[in-house]
Coordinates of C-alpha atoms and ligand atoms in Angstrom, one line a residue:
M259 CA 78.1 103.0 127.3
F260 CA 77.8 100.3 125.1
L261 CA 73.8 101.2 124.4
Y262 CA 75.2 104.7 123.7
L263 CA 77.7 103.1 121.3
I264 CA 75.0 101.3 119.6
I265 CA 72.9 104.3 119.3
A266 CA 75.8 106.5 118.1
T267 CA 76.7 103.8 115.5
T268 CA 73.0 103.6 114.0
L269 CA 73.1 107.6 113.5
Y270 CA 76.6 107.5 112.3
S271 CA 76.3 104.9 109.8
F272 CA 73.9 107.0 107.7
P273 CA 76.8 109.6 106.4
L274 CA 78.8 106.6 105.4
I275 CA 76.1 104.9 103.5
L276 CA 75.0 108.3 101.9
Q277 CA 78.6 109.1 100.9
A278 CA 79.0 105.7 98.9
Q279 CA 75.9 106.2 97.3
S280 CA 76.2 109.8 96.3
G281 CA 79.6 109.2 94.2
Q282 CA 81.6 111.5 96.2
T283 CA 85.4 110.6 96.1
A284 CA 85.8 107.4 98.0
P285 CA 87.9 107.0 101.2
T286 CA 91.0 105.0 101.0
Y287 CA 90.8 102.2 103.1
V288 CA 93.9 100.0 103.8
V289 CA 93.4 96.7 106.1
L290 CA 96.5 95.0 107.7
V291 CA 96.0 91.3 108.3
G292 CA 98.8 89.0 109.9
P293 CA 99.3 86.9 112.9
P294 CA 100.2 88.6 116.4
G295 CA 103.7 89.9 116.0
S296 CA 103.9 90.0 112.3
G297 CA 104.6 93.5 112.2
K298 CA 101.3 94.9 111.5
G299 CA 101.8 97.9 114.0
T300 CA 105.3 98.7 112.9
L301 CA 104.3 98.6 108.9
S302 CA 101.3 100.8 109.5
E303 CA 103.7 103.4 111.4
Q304 CA 105.7 103.6 108.3
L305 CA 102.5 103.2 105.8
T306 CA 100.9 106.5 107.6
Q307 CA 104.0 108.5 107.1
Q308 CA 104.0 107.7 103.3
S309 CA 100.4 108.0 102.4
Q310 CA 99.3 110.4 105.0
L311 CA 96.4 107.9 105.8
P312 CA 95.7 107.7 109.6
V313 CA 95.8 104.5 111.3
I314 CA 93.2 103.0 113.3
T315 CA 94.7 100.7 115.8
T316 CA 91.5 98.6 117.1
S317 CA 93.3 97.6 120.5
Q318 CA 94.2 101.6 121.4
V319 CA 90.5 102.4 120.5
L320 CA 89.7 99.6 122.8
K321 CA 92.0 100.5 125.6
K322 CA 90.6 104.4 125.2
L323 CA 87.0 103.0 125.8
L324 CA 88.6 100.9 129.0
Q325 CA 89.2 104.0 131.0
S326 CA 85.5 103.6 132.7
N327 CA 85.3 101.1 135.5
T328 CA 82.1 99.2 134.3
V329 CA 81.5 95.7 134.8
E330 CA 81.7 95.3 130.9
A331 CA 85.2 97.6 130.6
Q332 CA 86.6 95.0 133.1
K333 CA 85.5 91.9 131.2
I334 CA 87.0 93.3 128.1
K335 CA 90.3 94.0 130.0
Q336 CA 90.4 90.4 130.9
Q337 CA 89.8 89.3 127.6
M338 CA 92.8 91.3 126.2
A339 CA 95.3 90.3 128.7
A340 CA 94.3 86.7 128.0
G341 CA 94.5 87.1 124.3
E342 CA 90.7 86.3 123.4
L343 CA 88.8 88.2 121.0
I344 CA 86.2 90.7 122.1
S345 CA 82.7 90.1 120.8
D346 CA 82.0 91.1 117.2
E347 CA 78.9 93.3 118.3
T348 CA 81.0 95.6 120.6
I349 CA 84.0 95.5 117.9
L350 CA 81.5 96.4 115.0
A351 CA 79.8 99.3 117.3
I352 CA 83.4 100.9 118.3
M353 CA 84.6 100.6 115.1
K354 CA 81.6 102.4 113.2
T355 CA 81.8 105.0 115.7
E356 CA 85.6 105.5 115.1
I357 CA 85.6 105.6 111.5
S358 CA 82.6 108.4 111.5
K359 CA 85.2 110.5 113.0
P360 CA 86.6 113.6 110.9
Q361 CA 89.8 112.7 110.7
Y362 CA 89.3 109.6 108.7
A363 CA 87.2 111.3 106.0
A364 CA 89.8 110.6 103.4
G365 CA 90.4 107.1 104.6
A366 CA 92.4 105.1 107.2
I367 CA 94.7 102.1 107.8
F368 CA 93.3 99.5 109.9
D369 CA 95.4 97.6 112.2
G370 CA 93.8 94.6 113.9
F371 CA 90.3 94.7 112.1
P372 CA 88.6 92.8 110.7
R373 CA 89.7 89.7 112.3
T374 CA 86.7 87.7 112.0
L375 CA 84.4 86.9 109.1
A376 CA 81.3 88.7 110.9
Q377 CA 83.5 91.9 111.2
T378 CA 83.8 92.1 107.2
D379 CA 80.2 93.0 107.6
F380 CA 81.4 96.7 108.3
F381 CA 82.7 97.0 104.8
T382 CA 79.8 94.9 102.9
K383 CA 76.9 96.5 105.0
N384 CA 78.3 100.3 105.0
Q385 CA 79.3 99.7 101.4
L386 CA 82.6 100.6 102.1
T387 CA 85.6 99.5 99.3
V388 CA 88.8 98.4 101.0
Q389 CA 91.3 99.5 98.1
V390 CA 94.3 97.2 99.5
L391 CA 94.2 94.2 101.9
V392 CA 97.5 93.4 103.0
V393 CA 98.4 89.7 104.2
L394 CA 101.4 89.5 106.4
N395 CA 103.0 85.9 106.2
I396 CA 105.3 84.7 108.9
S397 CA 106.3 81.3 110.3
D398 CA 104.9 80.5 114.0
E399 CA 108.6 79.9 115.1
A400 CA 109.4 83.4 113.9
I401 CA 106.7 84.9 115.8
I402 CA 107.4 83.1 119.0
L403 CA 110.9 84.4 118.7
R404 CA 109.7 88.0 117.8
M405 CA 107.4 87.9 120.9
Q406 CA 109.4 87.1 123.5
G407 CA 111.6 90.2 122.9
R408 CA 108.6 92.3 122.3
R409 CA 108.2 95.3 124.6
V410 CA 105.6 98.2 124.2
H411 CA 105.1 101.3 125.7
G412 CA 101.4 101.0 127.0
P413 CA 100.1 104.6 126.9
S414 CA 100.7 105.1 122.9
G415 CA 101.4 101.6 121.7
R416 CA 104.7 102.2 120.6
V417 CA 106.4 99.0 119.8
Y418 CA 110.4 97.9 120.4
H419 CA 112.3 94.8 120.4
V420 CA 115.1 94.2 122.8
D421 CA 117.4 93.1 119.7
N422 CA 115.8 94.1 116.4
R423 CA 114.3 97.6 117.1
P424 CA 115.9 98.5 120.9
P425 CA 115.0 101.8 122.6
K426 CA 117.7 103.9 123.2
T427 CA 117.8 103.3 126.8
P428 CA 117.1 99.6 127.8
G429 CA 113.2 99.2 129.0
I430 CA 112.4 103.2 128.4
D431 CA 110.5 104.7 125.9
D432 CA 112.3 106.8 123.6
V433 CA 109.5 109.8 123.5
T434 CA 108.0 110.0 126.9
G435 CA 111.0 108.4 129.1
E436 CA 108.2 106.1 130.8
P437 CA 109.0 102.3 131.3
L438 CA 108.3 100.0 128.9
E439 CA 106.4 96.5 129.5
Q440 CA 106.1 93.3 128.2
R441 CA 102.3 92.6 127.1
S442 CA 100.8 89.8 129.2
D443 CA 99.4 88.3 125.9
D444 CA 103.0 88.2 124.7
Q445 CA 103.6 85.2 127.1
P446 CA 104.7 82.0 125.1
S447 CA 101.5 80.0 126.3
V448 CA 99.1 82.9 125.3
V449 CA 100.9 83.3 121.8
E450 CA 100.3 79.7 121.1
S451 CA 96.6 80.0 121.6
R452 CA 96.6 83.6 119.7
L453 CA 98.3 81.7 116.6
V454 CA 95.5 79.0 116.7
Q455 CA 92.9 81.9 117.0
Y456 CA 94.6 83.6 113.8
R457 CA 94.5 80.3 111.9
E458 CA 90.8 79.4 112.8
I459 CA 88.9 82.7 113.3
T460 CA 91.0 85.4 111.2
K461 CA 92.5 83.2 108.4
P462 CA 88.7 83.2 106.8
V463 CA 88.8 87.0 106.5
I464 CA 91.7 86.6 103.8
N465 CA 89.4 84.1 101.9
W466 CA 86.7 86.7 102.0
A467 CA 89.2 89.4 100.7
N468 CA 90.6 87.1 98.0
Q469 CA 86.8 86.1 96.8
Q470 CA 85.8 90.2 97.1
A471 CA 89.0 90.9 94.9
M472 CA 87.7 88.5 92.1
M473 CA 84.2 90.3 91.5
T474 CA 84.0 93.6 89.4
D475 CA 82.2 95.2 92.4
G476 CA 83.7 93.3 95.4
Q477 CA 84.3 95.4 98.8
V478 CA 88.0 94.8 98.1
R479 CA 90.1 95.9 95.4
Q480 CA 93.4 94.2 95.7
V481 CA 94.8 91.6 97.9
I482 CA 98.7 91.9 98.3
N483 CA 100.5 89.2 100.1
L484 CA 103.8 89.9 101.7
D485 CA 106.5 88.0 103.4
A486 CA 106.8 89.4 106.8
N487 CA 110.4 88.1 107.5
Q488 CA 111.7 91.2 105.5
S489 CA 112.5 94.4 107.1
V490 CA 109.8 97.2 107.4
A491 CA 111.4 99.0 104.4
Q492 CA 111.3 96.1 102.3
M493 CA 108.0 95.4 103.0
L494 CA 107.0 98.9 102.0
Q495 CA 108.8 98.3 98.8
S496 CA 107.4 95.2 98.1
L497 CA 103.9 96.7 98.8
C498 CA 104.5 99.6 96.4
Q499 CA 105.8 97.2 93.6
A500 CA 102.9 94.8 94.0
S501 CA 100.0 97.7 94.0
T502 CA 98.0 98.5 91.1
T503 CA 99.0 102.2 89.8
Q504 CA 95.7 103.8 91.5
N505 CA 96.4 102.1 94.6
S506 CA 100.2 102.8 94.5
G507 CA 99.3 106.5 94.5
Q508 CA 96.8 106.1 97.1
L509 CA 99.5 104.4 99.2
G510 CA 101.9 107.4 98.6
C511 CA 104.2 105.2 97.0
P512 CA 107.4 106.7 95.1
A513 CA 106.4 107.4 91.6
I514 CA 108.1 105.0 89.3
K515 CA 111.1 106.8 87.4
P516 CA 110.4 107.2 83.5
M517 CA 112.7 104.4 82.0
T518 CA 115.7 106.6 80.3
T519 CA 116.5 105.9 76.9
P520 CA 119.5 103.6 76.3
A521 CA 122.4 105.0 75.3
T522 CA 123.2 104.0 71.6
Ligands
AMP37 P1 96.6 93.6 119.0 O1 97.0 94.4 119.6 O2 95.8 93.5 117.8 O3 97.3 92.0 119.2 O4 94.8 93.3 120.0 C1 95.0 93.0 121.3 C2 93.7 92.2 121.8 O5 92.7 93.4 121.6 C3 93.2 91.2 121.0 O6 94.0 90.1 121.5 C4 91.8 91.1 121.4 O7 91.7 90.7 122.9 C5 91.6 92.5 121.1 N1 91.1 93.0 119.6 C6 91.9 93.7 118.9 N2 91.3 93.9 117.8 C7 90.0 92.9 117.7 C8 89.2 92.7 116.8 N3 89.4 93.0 115.7 N4 88.2 91.8 117.2 C9 88.3 91.3 118.6 N5 89.1 91.6 119.4 C10 90.3 92.4 119.1

């Protein structure tokens, strides 16, 4: 399966490069970066409604591929359950295949990618520009509290919280009526190692983005830092306020009302 992915990736990369070189309207790519439990999933759900850009959740793409019973699939399942990162080679291959699907022609919101410096090659090597890279900032203590109450609906990836975002019936998914579960990688000991992993392996992606945003032709146009302690509505509002005029349009932000002339 993985050999197939690598061949497919090579074939699929050509249209991306040609599109970048031919001067067609570039797709809008938005990247959400933040520690586990910082609200990337919840923010992407709202942002997709506002912007009409589809979301690519890396862990959901991985899960679809893992329905096969190969040794590699079993290994990836175990790594995901233990909160370990999957190899860059595998992730790059599946993401290139995913992004080449027609539903992402106008762009996409990436939830959970890139997560390592090596994964930023996806943008640099394919000459794809990230319009906005959003960083969700939150303390480790707040994350640990959030993860304890997090429940998910496995098949869809819908996320709930027992206190802050409860389902209509405790333990049951609102849409399908199926049971919710606590992810094995949301257990406190696993969360702590995922936080260390975020600091050591994923934070360099933010430095990369800041450097790119300072360059005239960098692969990232704008980096926006958000306080992830806010509600999702407040985060969306802060995002729109901080966006450049062009990005604000692409993110589907409400147009700023023209200032009314003060009464004399
Ligand atoms: P998430 O739901 O984003 O916390 O991801 C769950 C798990 O999927 C992670 O702990 C990793 O095992 C795997 N994963 C998701 N995205 C990536 C990525 N970009 N690179 C490597 N592993 C990933």
